Amino acid sequence: MRLKRTTFAVLAASMVMAVSACGDAGDDDSGDDAPDAEVAENAADNFDDGTAMKQLAEDGKVTIGVKIDQPGIGFLSGGSDIPTGFDIEVGEWLAADLGIEPEDVEWKETISDNREPFLQDGEVDLVVASYSITPERRAIVGQAGPYYITGQQLMVQKDNDEIESVDDVKGKEVCSVTGSTSLDQVEVKGAEPRGFDTYSQCRDQVLDGTVDAMTTDGSILLGYVAENPDELKVVGPEFSEERYGVGYSKDSPEMCQWITDVIQEKMDDGKWAEAFEATLGESGVETPDPPKMDACKSS
Amino acid sequence: MDVIWDSRDVILKSFWLTVQLLVISGVASMVVGTFLVTARVSPIPVVRGVGVTYVSIFRNIPLLMVFVLVVEGAPRIGLMADVPFLLKGCIALTIYTSAFVCEALRAGVNSVSLGQAEAARSIGLTFRQSMGQVILPQATRAALPPLTSVFIALAKNTSVAAGFGLVEATARFKSVKKFVPGEADTLVLFAVIALGYIIIVEVMSFGSNRLERRWRLAR
């Protein structure tokens, strides 16, 4: 029975330590030094009556669904109200065109699973959340873009030399978000899939050495590497193509052309590149050329 | 429909993982819970205190937190970094479930009349002997219905492991769902997965009923 007491003491101690260890994650504020978009004045006059844009501009508020746990793309650091990242920049351009200041935008956290329902139920007006364009998604929601193209890659500990590309994952433990396509992709390649609820949990598993690699879009991985450049690295060529688009409701097809025009303008005047350098570019990756966007179906 | 049929292998595999989680942590919880209940009724105050403290901690915090502690907290401080995920999941489930097993068993112990314990001690059995040979066998019999509820809850609690590196039935439901076209098929997939859980729980209830009947005759 004496043994039980020791066991308990060890357990209690490890619990206290574990709880305190959890507190140090994610306090690195990468800052937002991208230039603010110029907010349009009397924006409502620029839109035709009956369009969703007119409505939003008149209301003076817009709800944008974003990720808040992906550094460089959409990340909310503790203590601040406005997330930072490339997706957020895109959201700010669109809001500015509606005459809405960034601080008046309602940034709503979306996770991968609830982006379509949020758009369908009108919970958010737009989704800019590392949202890959796929035919399945385009069947139920609208997606304009792509405003950025990335692809699935692997992230490992810096000193790992066993995994150099996706062909090396056979028999290895690879984590991602539960139910994500990325996880299915590596499972097909023979990896042991380890699903977590969020990307940051998965990143921690790689840092702690409990899994061999993490997999998802390269842009998301680059954001994590930028936070821990001494411990992590991204390896291998991209083994899928992810084309990030802006999600909107199927009820407002007129939004497609508007979104495409706003982004195209930023691509042409160099604001796209500036925003990239200030966000994803911080991981040291070269600024790519802006992708060519899909034409909108005339409604 | 085709997608679901084509996924039958991975769905079955994921249910096998669910069953493994259930059986391993079920057996372990039974063992740990028995020790705990022995501690809770022990004549030594300190040991009793340990039992009470354990139960009040782990019965009162959400299972999700226990998972965070075991799967994310412990490796952060270098503990269990090399322990397989299945085992870590079982450890988390056992830590949580054994507190409930302990309380179900304690209800059973309370139902055994004091005279049984007195008689056992008076014929010279030690505390351990009287617990192991006289009280716990009767207590377990009385505790069978509440214990069954605890294990049914455990069967469904295994789904928490979906968010902690284990592709069990619920995690597989999420990943297959993406490839299922249309709402009708999604409902079918939901029904398939739900049926899997129902079968597992029904088998447990059936076993419990049989045991109850058998033990009643033996009494």
mmCIF file with all atom_site columns, N, CA, C and O in Angstrom, chain A residues 1 5 8 15 18 21 24 113 173 178-181 184 187 193-197 201 204-205 208 210-211, chain B residues 46-47 53 57-58 69 71-73 75-76 79 81 85 88 162-167 171-172 174-175 178-179:
data_model
loop_
_atom_site.group_PDB
_atom_site.id
_atom_site.type_symbol
_atom_site.label_atom_id
_atom_site.label_alt_id
_atom_site.label_comp_id
_atom_site.label_asym_id
_atom_site.label_entity_id
_atom_site.label_seq_id
_atom_site.pdbx_PDB_ins_code
_atom_site.Cartn_x
_atom_site.Cartn_y
_atom_site.Cartn_z
_atom_site.occupancy
_atom_site.B_iso_or_equiv
_atom_site.pdbx_formal_charge
_atom_site.auth_seq_id
_atom_site.auth_comp_id
_atom_site.auth_asym_id
_atom_site.auth_atom_id
_atom_site.pdbx_PDB_model_num
ATOM 1   N N  . MET A 1 1   ? 0.826   -1.206 0.000   1.00 0.00 ? 1   MET A N  1
ATOM 2   C CA . MET A 1 1   ? 0.000   0.000  0.000   1.00 0.00 ? 1   MET A CA 1
ATOM 3   C C  . MET A 1 1   ? 0.859   1.254  0.000   1.00 0.00 ? 1   MET A C  1
ATOM 4   O O  . MET A 1 1   ? 0.474   2.304  -0.478  1.00 0.00 ? 1   MET A O  1
ATOM 5   N N  . ARG A 1 5   ? 1.109   5.193  -2.564  1.00 0.00 ? 5   ARG A N  1
ATOM 6   C CA . ARG A 1 5   ? 1.296   6.600  -2.247  1.00 0.00 ? 5   ARG A CA 1
ATOM 7   C C  . ARG A 1 5   ? 2.367   7.216  -3.158  1.00 0.00 ? 5   ARG A C  1
ATOM 8   O O  . ARG A 1 5   ? 2.199   8.311  -3.683  1.00 0.00 ? 5   ARG A O  1
ATOM 9   N N  . PHE A 1 8   ? 1.100   7.738  -6.623  1.00 0.00 ? 8   PHE A N  1
ATOM 10  C CA . PHE A 1 8   ? 0.233   8.895  -6.694  1.00 0.00 ? 8   PHE A CA 1
ATOM 11  C C  . PHE A 1 8   ? 1.050   10.181 -6.721  1.00 0.00 ? 8   PHE A C  1
ATOM 12  O O  . PHE A 1 8   ? 0.770   11.100 -7.495  1.00 0.00 ? 8   PHE A O  1
ATOM 13  N N  . MET A 1 15  ? 1.666   15.703 -13.392 1.00 0.00 ? 15  MET A N  1
ATOM 14  C CA . MET A 1 15  ? 0.519   16.458 -13.862 1.00 0.00 ? 15  MET A CA 1
ATOM 15  C C  . MET A 1 15  ? 0.803   17.954 -13.738 1.00 0.00 ? 15  MET A C  1
ATOM 16  O O  . MET A 1 15  ? 0.580   18.717 -14.667 1.00 0.00 ? 15  MET A O  1
ATOM 17  N N  . ALA A 1 18  ? 3.285   18.902 -16.365 1.00 0.00 ? 18  ALA A N  1
ATOM 18  C CA . ALA A 1 18  ? 2.721   18.895 -17.716 1.00 0.00 ? 18  ALA A CA 1
ATOM 19  C C  . ALA A 1 18  ? 1.870   20.137 -17.937 1.00 0.00 ? 18  ALA A C  1
ATOM 20  O O  . ALA A 1 18  ? 1.938   20.772 -18.973 1.00 0.00 ? 18  ALA A O  1
ATOM 21  N N  . ALA A 1 21  ? 4.046   23.061 -18.436 1.00 0.00 ? 21  ALA A N  1
ATOM 22  C CA . ALA A 1 21  ? 4.768   23.002 -19.713 1.00 0.00 ? 21  ALA A CA 1
ATOM 23  C C  . ALA A 1 21  ? 3.876   23.430 -20.864 1.00 0.00 ? 21  ALA A C  1
ATOM 24  O O  . ALA A 1 21  ? 4.341   23.934 -21.871 1.00 0.00 ? 21  ALA A O  1
ATOM 25  N N  . ASP A 1 24  ? 3.751   27.377 -22.517 1.00 0.00 ? 24  ASP A N  1
ATOM 26  C CA . ASP A 1 24  ? 4.747   28.172 -23.224 1.00 0.00 ? 24  ASP A CA 1
ATOM 27  C C  . ASP A 1 24  ? 4.577   28.157 -24.742 1.00 0.00 ? 24  ASP A C  1
ATOM 28  O O  . ASP A 1 24  ? 5.366   28.743 -25.453 1.00 0.00 ? 24  ASP A O  1
ATOM 29  N N  . ASP A 1 113 ? -13.470 21.410 -40.822 1.00 0.00 ? 113 ASP A N  1
ATOM 30  C CA . ASP A 1 113 ? -14.739 20.710 -40.967 1.00 0.00 ? 113 ASP A CA 1
ATOM 31  C C  . ASP A 1 113 ? -15.951 21.620 -41.065 1.00 0.00 ? 113 ASP A C  1
ATOM 32  O O  . ASP A 1 113 ? -16.984 21.210 -41.585 1.00 0.00 ? 113 ASP A O  1
ATOM 33  N N  . GLU A 1 173 ? 5.323   6.981  -38.419 1.00 0.00 ? 173 GLU A N  1
ATOM 34  C CA . GLU A 1 173 ? 4.146   7.640  -37.866 1.00 0.00 ? 173 GLU A CA 1
ATOM 35  C C  . GLU A 1 173 ? 4.110   9.083  -38.350 1.00 0.00 ? 173 GLU A C  1
ATOM 36  O O  . GLU A 1 173 ? 5.053   9.835  -38.135 1.00 0.00 ? 173 GLU A O  1
ATOM 37  N N  . THR A 1 178 ? -7.208  15.058 -37.806 1.00 0.00 ? 178 THR A N  1
ATOM 38  C CA . THR A 1 178 ? -8.110  13.918 -37.960 1.00 0.00 ? 178 THR A CA 1
ATOM 39  C C  . THR A 1 178 ? -9.093  14.152 -39.099 1.00 0.00 ? 178 THR A C  1
ATOM 40  O O  . THR A 1 178 ? -9.745  15.192 -39.144 1.00 0.00 ? 178 THR A O  1
ATOM 41  N N  . GLY A 1 179 ? -9.163  13.199 -40.005 1.00 0.00 ? 179 GLY A N  1
ATOM 42  C CA . GLY A 1 179 ? -10.135 13.294 -41.083 1.00 0.00 ? 179 GLY A CA 1
ATOM 43  C C  . GLY A 1 179 ? -9.699  14.172 -42.246 1.00 0.00 ? 179 GLY A C  1
ATOM 44  O O  . GLY A 1 179 ? -10.471 14.401 -43.159 1.00 0.00 ? 179 GLY A O  1
ATOM 45  N N  . SER A 1 180 ? -8.443  14.675 -42.234 1.00 0.00 ? 180 SER A N  1
ATOM 46  C CA . SER A 1 180 ? -8.014  15.532 -43.342 1.00 0.00 ? 180 SER A CA 1
ATOM 47  C C  . SER A 1 180 ? -7.558  14.689 -44.531 1.00 0.00 ? 180 SER A C  1
ATOM 48  O O  . SER A 1 180 ? -7.137  13.540 -44.375 1.00 0.00 ? 180 SER A O  1
ATOM 49  N N  . THR A 1 181 ? -7.646  15.291 -45.713 1.00 0.00 ? 181 THR A N  1
ATOM 50  C CA . THR A 1 181 ? -7.211  14.582 -46.908 1.00 0.00 ? 181 THR A CA 1
ATOM 51  C C  . THR A 1 181 ? -5.709  14.306 -46.846 1.00 0.00 ? 181 THR A C  1
ATOM 52  O O  . THR A 1 181 ? -5.243  13.273 -47.318 1.00 0.00 ? 181 THR A O  1
ATOM 53  N N  . ASP A 1 184 ? -5.039  11.040 -45.273 1.00 0.00 ? 184 ASP A N  1
ATOM 54  C CA . ASP A 1 184 ? -5.355  9.912  -46.158 1.00 0.00 ? 184 ASP A CA 1
ATOM 55  C C  . ASP A 1 184 ? -4.253  9.697  -47.190 1.00 0.00 ? 184 ASP A C  1
ATOM 56  O O  . ASP A 1 184 ? -3.923  8.569  -47.538 1.00 0.00 ? 184 ASP A O  1
ATOM 57  N N  . GLU A 1 187 ? -1.417  7.900  -45.676 1.00 0.00 ? 187 GLU A N  1
ATOM 58  C CA . GLU A 1 187 ? -1.815  6.537  -45.311 1.00 0.00 ? 187 GLU A CA 1
ATOM 59  C C  . GLU A 1 187 ? -1.718  5.634  -46.540 1.00 0.00 ? 187 GLU A C  1
ATOM 60  O O  . GLU A 1 187 ? -1.257  4.493  -46.461 1.00 0.00 ? 187 GLU A O  1
ATOM 61  N N  . PRO A 1 193 ? -1.119  6.581  -39.842 1.00 0.00 ? 193 PRO A N  1
ATOM 62  C CA . PRO A 1 193 ? -1.692  7.913  -39.652 1.00 0.00 ? 193 PRO A CA 1
ATOM 63  C C  . PRO A 1 193 ? -1.965  8.222  -38.178 1.00 0.00 ? 193 PRO A C  1
ATOM 64  O O  . PRO A 1 193 ? -2.450  7.371  -37.437 1.00 0.00 ? 193 PRO A O  1
ATOM 65  N N  . ARG A 1 194 ? -1.608  9.425  -37.766 1.00 0.00 ? 194 ARG A N  1
ATOM 66  C CA . ARG A 1 194 ? -1.877  9.886  -36.403 1.00 0.00 ? 194 ARG A CA 1
ATOM 67  C C  . ARG A 1 194 ? -2.674  11.173 -36.487 1.00 0.00 ? 194 ARG A C  1
ATOM 68  O O  . ARG A 1 194 ? -2.125  12.220 -36.815 1.00 0.00 ? 194 ARG A O  1
ATOM 69  N N  . GLY A 1 195 ? -3.964  11.101 -36.233 1.00 0.00 ? 195 GLY A N  1
ATOM 70  C CA . GLY A 1 195 ? -4.813  12.280 -36.363 1.00 0.00 ? 195 GLY A CA 1
ATOM 71  C C  . GLY A 1 195 ? -4.951  13.052 -35.063 1.00 0.00 ? 195 GLY A C  1
ATOM 72  O O  . GLY A 1 195 ? -5.119  12.458 -34.003 1.00 0.00 ? 195 GLY A O  1
ATOM 73  N N  . PHE A 1 196 ? -4.877  14.381 -35.151 1.00 0.00 ? 196 PHE A N  1
ATOM 74  C CA . PHE A 1 196 ? -5.126  15.229 -33.990 1.00 0.00 ? 196 PHE A CA 1
ATOM 75  C C  . PHE A 1 196 ? -6.204  16.241 -34.354 1.00 0.00 ? 196 PHE A C  1
ATOM 76  O O  . PHE A 1 196 ? -6.540  16.422 -35.522 1.00 0.00 ? 196 PHE A O  1
ATOM 77  N N  . ASP A 1 197 ? -6.732  16.920 -33.331 1.00 0.00 ? 197 ASP A N  1
ATOM 78  C CA . ASP A 1 197 ? -7.810  17.872 -33.591 1.00 0.00 ? 197 ASP A CA 1
ATOM 79  C C  . ASP A 1 197 ? -7.311  19.137 -34.269 1.00 0.00 ? 197 ASP A C  1
ATOM 80  O O  . ASP A 1 197 ? -8.004  19.728 -35.073 1.00 0.00 ? 197 ASP A O  1
ATOM 81  N N  . GLN A 1 201 ? -1.405  20.862 -32.249 1.00 0.00 ? 201 GLN A N  1
ATOM 82  C CA . GLN A 1 201 ? -1.177  19.640 -31.453 1.00 0.00 ? 201 GLN A CA 1
ATOM 83  C C  . GLN A 1 201 ? -0.230  18.718 -32.196 1.00 0.00 ? 201 GLN A C  1
ATOM 84  O O  . GLN A 1 201 ? 0.663   18.106 -31.615 1.00 0.00 ? 201 GLN A O  1
ATOM 85  N N  . ASP A 1 204 ? 3.313   19.909 -32.091 1.00 0.00 ? 204 ASP A N  1
ATOM 86  C CA . ASP A 1 204 ? 3.936   19.599 -30.802 1.00 0.00 ? 204 ASP A CA 1
ATOM 87  C C  . ASP A 1 204 ? 4.414   18.153 -30.748 1.00 0.00 ? 204 ASP A C  1
ATOM 88  O O  . ASP A 1 204 ? 5.434   17.857 -30.129 1.00 0.00 ? 204 ASP A O  1
ATOM 89  N N  . GLN A 1 205 ? 3.659   17.245 -31.375 1.00 0.00 ? 205 GLN A N  1
ATOM 90  C CA . GLN A 1 205 ? 4.064   15.838 -31.373 1.00 0.00 ? 205 GLN A CA 1
ATOM 91  C C  . GLN A 1 205 ? 5.382   15.658 -32.125 1.00 0.00 ? 205 GLN A C  1
ATOM 92  O O  . GLN A 1 205 ? 6.218   14.850 -31.741 1.00 0.00 ? 205 GLN A O  1
ATOM 93  N N  . ASP A 1 208 ? 8.097   17.011 -29.870 1.00 0.00 ? 208 ASP A N  1
ATOM 94  C CA . ASP A 1 208 ? 8.364   16.112 -28.747 1.00 0.00 ? 208 ASP A CA 1
ATOM 95  C C  . ASP A 1 208 ? 8.954   14.785 -29.204 1.00 0.00 ? 208 ASP A C  1
ATOM 96  O O  . ASP A 1 208 ? 9.350   13.972 -28.388 1.00 0.00 ? 208 ASP A O  1
ATOM 97  N N  . THR A 1 210 ? 7.354   12.303 -30.650 1.00 0.00 ? 210 THR A N  1
ATOM 98  C CA . THR A 1 210 ? 6.469   11.141 -30.535 1.00 0.00 ? 210 THR A CA 1
ATOM 99  C C  . THR A 1 210 ? 5.993   10.652 -31.892 1.00 0.00 ? 210 THR A C  1
ATOM 100 O O  . THR A 1 210 ? 5.591   9.506  -32.025 1.00 0.00 ? 210 THR A O  1
ATOM 101 N N  . VAL A 1 211 ? 5.987   11.521 -32.905 1.00 0.00 ? 211 VAL A N  1
ATOM 102 C CA . VAL A 1 211 ? 5.717   11.061 -34.268 1.00 0.00 ? 211 VAL A CA 1
ATOM 103 C C  . VAL A 1 211 ? 6.907   11.470 -35.141 1.00 0.00 ? 211 VAL A C  1
ATOM 104 O O  . VAL A 1 211 ? 7.680   12.349 -34.771 1.00 0.00 ? 211 VAL A O  1
ATOM 105 N N  . VAL B 2 46  ? -4.356  6.632  5.758   1.00 0.00 ? 46  VAL B N  1
ATOM 106 C CA . VAL B 2 46  ? -3.573  7.218  4.667   1.00 0.00 ? 46  VAL B CA 1
ATOM 107 C C  . VAL B 2 46  ? -3.939  6.563  3.330   1.00 0.00 ? 46  VAL B C  1
ATOM 108 O O  . VAL B 2 46  ? -4.157  7.237  2.319   1.00 0.00 ? 46  VAL B O  1
ATOM 109 N N  . VAL B 2 47  ? -4.040  5.227  3.358   1.00 0.00 ? 47  VAL B N  1
ATOM 110 C CA . VAL B 2 47  ? -4.387  4.503  2.136   1.00 0.00 ? 47  VAL B CA 1
ATOM 111 C C  . VAL B 2 47  ? -5.787  4.890  1.675   1.00 0.00 ? 47  VAL B C  1
ATOM 112 O O  . VAL B 2 47  ? -6.049  5.107  0.484   1.00 0.00 ? 47  VAL B O  1
ATOM 113 N N  . THR B 2 53  ? -8.725  10.566 -2.800  1.00 0.00 ? 53  THR B N  1
ATOM 114 C CA . THR B 2 53  ? -8.149  11.649 -3.604  1.00 0.00 ? 53  THR B CA 1
ATOM 115 C C  . THR B 2 53  ? -8.147  11.283 -5.081  1.00 0.00 ? 53  THR B C  1
ATOM 116 O O  . THR B 2 53  ? -8.521  12.087 -5.931  1.00 0.00 ? 53  THR B O  1
ATOM 117 N N  . ILE B 2 57  ? -10.180 13.313 -7.948  1.00 0.00 ? 57  ILE B N  1
ATOM 118 C CA . ILE B 2 57  ? -9.504  14.019 -9.050  1.00 0.00 ? 57  ILE B CA 1
ATOM 119 C C  . ILE B 2 57  ? -9.990  13.507 -10.404 1.00 0.00 ? 57  ILE B C  1
ATOM 120 O O  . ILE B 2 57  ? -10.502 14.254 -11.230 1.00 0.00 ? 57  ILE B O  1
ATOM 121 N N  . PHE B 2 58  ? -9.859  12.190 -10.616 1.00 0.00 ? 58  PHE B N  1
ATOM 122 C CA . PHE B 2 58  ? -10.057 11.695 -11.981 1.00 0.00 ? 58  PHE B CA 1
ATOM 123 C C  . PHE B 2 58  ? -11.507 11.447 -12.355 1.00 0.00 ? 58  PHE B C  1
ATOM 124 O O  . PHE B 2 58  ? -11.833 11.278 -13.519 1.00 0.00 ? 58  PHE B O  1
ATOM 125 N N  . LEU B 2 69  ? -3.272  15.415 -21.028 1.00 0.00 ? 69  LEU B N  1
ATOM 126 C CA . LEU B 2 69  ? -2.202  15.179 -20.051 1.00 0.00 ? 69  LEU B CA 1
ATOM 127 C C  . LEU B 2 69  ? -1.300  14.026 -20.481 1.00 0.00 ? 69  LEU B C  1
ATOM 128 O O  . LEU B 2 69  ? -0.078  14.144 -20.483 1.00 0.00 ? 69  LEU B O  1
ATOM 129 N N  . VAL B 2 71  ? -1.227  12.265 -23.570 1.00 0.00 ? 71  VAL B N  1
ATOM 130 C CA . VAL B 2 71  ? -0.712  12.205 -24.937 1.00 0.00 ? 71  VAL B CA 1
ATOM 131 C C  . VAL B 2 71  ? 0.123   13.444 -25.289 1.00 0.00 ? 71  VAL B C  1
ATOM 132 O O  . VAL B 2 71  ? 1.046   13.369 -26.091 1.00 0.00 ? 71  VAL B O  1
ATOM 133 N N  . GLU B 2 72  ? -0.197  14.603 -24.692 1.00 0.00 ? 72  GLU B N  1
ATOM 134 C CA . GLU B 2 72  ? 0.558   15.805 -25.039 1.00 0.00 ? 72  GLU B CA 1
ATOM 135 C C  . GLU B 2 72  ? 1.432   16.311 -23.898 1.00 0.00 ? 72  GLU B C  1
ATOM 136 O O  . GLU B 2 72  ? 2.556   16.758 -24.124 1.00 0.00 ? 72  GLU B O  1
ATOM 137 N N  . GLY B 2 73  ? 0.901   16.266 -22.676 1.00 0.00 ? 73  GLY B N  1
ATOM 138 C CA . GLY B 2 73  ? 1.662   16.787 -21.539 1.00 0.00 ? 73  GLY B CA 1
ATOM 139 C C  . GLY B 2 73  ? 2.861   15.925 -21.195 1.00 0.00 ? 73  GLY B C  1
ATOM 140 O O  . GLY B 2 73  ? 3.989   16.415 -21.099 1.00 0.00 ? 73  GLY B O  1
ATOM 141 N N  . PRO B 2 75  ? 4.698   13.594 -22.885 1.00 0.00 ? 75  PRO B N  1
ATOM 142 C CA . PRO B 2 75  ? 5.864   13.599 -23.783 1.00 0.00 ? 75  PRO B CA 1
ATOM 143 C C  . PRO B 2 75  ? 6.642   14.914 -23.731 1.00 0.00 ? 75  PRO B C  1
ATOM 144 O O  . PRO B 2 75  ? 7.846   14.942 -23.934 1.00 0.00 ? 75  PRO B O  1
ATOM 145 N N  . ARG B 2 76  ? 5.943   16.023 -23.424 1.00 0.00 ? 76  ARG B N  1
ATOM 146 C CA . ARG B 2 76  ? 6.612   17.318 -23.353 1.00 0.00 ? 76  ARG B CA 1
ATOM 147 C C  . ARG B 2 76  ? 7.707   17.308 -22.291 1.00 0.00 ? 76  ARG B C  1
ATOM 148 O O  . ARG B 2 76  ? 8.735   17.963 -22.430 1.00 0.00 ? 76  ARG B O  1
ATOM 149 N N  . LEU B 2 79  ? 8.272   12.122 -20.673 1.00 0.00 ? 79  LEU B N  1
ATOM 150 C CA . LEU B 2 79  ? 7.679   10.870 -20.201 1.00 0.00 ? 79  LEU B CA 1
ATOM 151 C C  . LEU B 2 79  ? 6.905   10.209 -21.332 1.00 0.00 ? 79  LEU B C  1
ATOM 152 O O  . LEU B 2 79  ? 6.215   10.888 -22.075 1.00 0.00 ? 79  LEU B O  1
ATOM 153 N N  . ALA B 2 81  ? 7.478   9.204  -24.171 1.00 0.00 ? 81  ALA B N  1
ATOM 154 C CA . ALA B 2 81  ? 7.641   9.653  -25.555 1.00 0.00 ? 81  ALA B CA 1
ATOM 155 C C  . ALA B 2 81  ? 7.688   8.463  -26.506 1.00 0.00 ? 81  ALA B C  1
ATOM 156 O O  . ALA B 2 81  ? 7.252   8.555  -27.650 1.00 0.00 ? 81  ALA B O  1
ATOM 157 N N  . PHE B 2 85  ? 1.072   4.807  -29.372 1.00 0.00 ? 85  PHE B N  1
ATOM 158 C CA . PHE B 2 85  ? -0.138  5.600  -29.191 1.00 0.00 ? 85  PHE B CA 1
ATOM 159 C C  . PHE B 2 85  ? -1.284  4.770  -28.611 1.00 0.00 ? 85  PHE B C  1
ATOM 160 O O  . PHE B 2 85  ? -2.044  5.264  -27.789 1.00 0.00 ? 85  PHE B O  1
ATOM 161 N N  . LYS B 2 88  ? -0.806  4.616  -24.974 1.00 0.00 ? 88  LYS B N  1
ATOM 162 C CA . LYS B 2 88  ? -1.077  5.914  -24.338 1.00 0.00 ? 88  LYS B CA 1
ATOM 163 C C  . LYS B 2 88  ? -2.575  6.161  -24.245 1.00 0.00 ? 88  LYS B C  1
ATOM 164 O O  . LYS B 2 88  ? -3.078  6.642  -23.236 1.00 0.00 ? 88  LYS B O  1
ATOM 165 N N  . ALA B 2 162 ? -9.932  9.673  -30.986 1.00 0.00 ? 162 ALA B N  1
ATOM 166 C CA . ALA B 2 162 ? -9.901  10.108 -32.385 1.00 0.00 ? 162 ALA B CA 1
ATOM 167 C C  . ALA B 2 162 ? -9.049  11.358 -32.547 1.00 0.00 ? 162 ALA B C  1
ATOM 168 O O  . ALA B 2 162 ? -8.387  11.542 -33.570 1.00 0.00 ? 162 ALA B O  1
ATOM 169 N N  . GLY B 2 163 ? -9.076  12.228 -31.562 1.00 0.00 ? 163 GLY B N  1
ATOM 170 C CA . GLY B 2 163 ? -8.316  13.470 -31.649 1.00 0.00 ? 163 GLY B CA 1
ATOM 171 C C  . GLY B 2 163 ? -6.902  13.344 -31.119 1.00 0.00 ? 163 GLY B C  1
ATOM 172 O O  . GLY B 2 163 ? -6.201  14.335 -30.984 1.00 0.00 ? 163 GLY B O  1
ATOM 173 N N  . PHE B 2 164 ? -6.474  12.136 -30.775 1.00 0.00 ? 164 PHE B N  1
ATOM 174 C CA . PHE B 2 164 ? -5.160  11.952 -30.181 1.00 0.00 ? 164 PHE B CA 1
ATOM 175 C C  . PHE B 2 164 ? -4.371  10.838 -30.856 1.00 0.00 ? 164 PHE B C  1
ATOM 176 O O  . PHE B 2 164 ? -3.863  9.933  -30.213 1.00 0.00 ? 164 PHE B O  1
ATOM 177 N N  . GLY B 2 165 ? -4.315  10.927 -32.173 1.00 0.00 ? 165 GLY B N  1
ATOM 178 C CA . GLY B 2 165 ? -3.409  10.064 -32.911 1.00 0.00 ? 165 GLY B CA 1
ATOM 179 C C  . GLY B 2 165 ? -3.904  8.661  -33.204 1.00 0.00 ? 165 GLY B C  1
ATOM 180 O O  . GLY B 2 165 ? -3.168  7.866  -33.762 1.00 0.00 ? 165 GLY B O  1
ATOM 181 N N  . LEU B 2 166 ? -5.128  8.332  -32.824 1.00 0.00 ? 166 LEU B N  1
ATOM 182 C CA . LEU B 2 166 ? -5.599  6.972  -33.072 1.00 0.00 ? 166 LEU B CA 1
ATOM 183 C C  . LEU B 2 166 ? -6.753  6.999  -34.072 1.00 0.00 ? 166 LEU B C  1
ATOM 184 O O  . LEU B 2 166 ? -7.764  7.647  -33.830 1.00 0.00 ? 166 LEU B O  1
ATOM 185 N N  . VAL B 2 167 ? -6.577  6.315  -35.180 1.00 0.00 ? 167 VAL B N  1
ATOM 186 C CA . VAL B 2 167 ? -7.624  6.309  -36.204 1.00 0.00 ? 167 VAL B CA 1
ATOM 187 C C  . VAL B 2 167 ? -8.601  5.185  -35.881 1.00 0.00 ? 167 VAL B C  1
ATOM 188 O O  . VAL B 2 167 ? -8.590  4.128  -36.492 1.00 0.00 ? 167 VAL B O  1
ATOM 189 N N  . ALA B 2 171 ? -12.742 8.511  -35.844 1.00 0.00 ? 171 ALA B N  1
ATOM 190 C CA . ALA B 2 171 ? -11.801 9.209  -36.723 1.00 0.00 ? 171 ALA B CA 1
ATOM 191 C C  . ALA B 2 171 ? -12.001 8.753  -38.162 1.00 0.00 ? 171 ALA B C  1
ATOM 192 O O  . ALA B 2 171 ? -11.962 9.553  -39.105 1.00 0.00 ? 171 ALA B O  1
ATOM 193 N N  . ARG B 2 172 ? -12.245 7.456  -38.349 1.00 0.00 ? 172 ARG B N  1
ATOM 194 C CA . ARG B 2 172 ? -12.439 6.923  -39.692 1.00 0.00 ? 172 ARG B CA 1
ATOM 195 C C  . ARG B 2 172 ? -13.731 7.453  -40.297 1.00 0.00 ? 172 ARG B C  1
ATOM 196 O O  . ARG B 2 172 ? -13.799 7.744  -41.487 1.00 0.00 ? 172 ARG B O  1
ATOM 197 N N  . LYS B 2 174 ? -14.923 10.352 -39.801 1.00 0.00 ? 174 LYS B N  1
ATOM 198 C CA . LYS B 2 174 ? -14.609 11.698 -40.287 1.00 0.00 ? 174 LYS B CA 1
ATOM 199 C C  . LYS B 2 174 ? -13.883 11.652 -41.626 1.00 0.00 ? 174 LYS B C  1
ATOM 200 O O  . LYS B 2 174 ? -14.143 12.469 -42.508 1.00 0.00 ? 174 LYS B O  1
ATOM 201 N N  . SER B 2 175 ? -12.935 10.713 -41.776 1.00 0.00 ? 175 SER B N  1
ATOM 202 C CA . SER B 2 175 ? -12.149 10.756 -43.011 1.00 0.00 ? 175 SER B CA 1
ATOM 203 C C  . SER B 2 175 ? -12.912 10.151 -44.182 1.00 0.00 ? 175 SER B C  1
ATOM 204 O O  . SER B 2 175 ? -12.758 10.607 -45.308 1.00 0.00 ? 175 SER B O  1
ATOM 205 N N  . LYS B 2 178 ? -15.692 12.600 -45.948 1.00 0.00 ? 178 LYS B N  1
ATOM 206 C CA . LYS B 2 178 ? -15.308 13.594 -46.958 1.00 0.00 ? 178 LYS B CA 1
ATOM 207 C C  . LYS B 2 178 ? -15.515 13.092 -48.378 1.00 0.00 ? 178 LYS B C  1
ATOM 208 O O  . LYS B 2 178 ? -15.746 13.867 -49.295 1.00 0.00 ? 178 LYS B O  1
ATOM 209 N N  . PHE B 2 179 ? -15.375 11.784 -48.553 1.00 0.00 ? 179 PHE B N  1
ATOM 210 C CA . PHE B 2 179 ? -15.439 11.242 -49.910 1.00 0.00 ? 179 PHE B CA 1
ATOM 211 C C  . PHE B 2 179 ? -16.834 10.749 -50.272 1.00 0.00 ? 179 PHE B C  1
ATOM 212 O O  . PHE B 2 179 ? -17.055 10.253 -51.362 1.00 0.00 ? 179 PHE B O  1
#
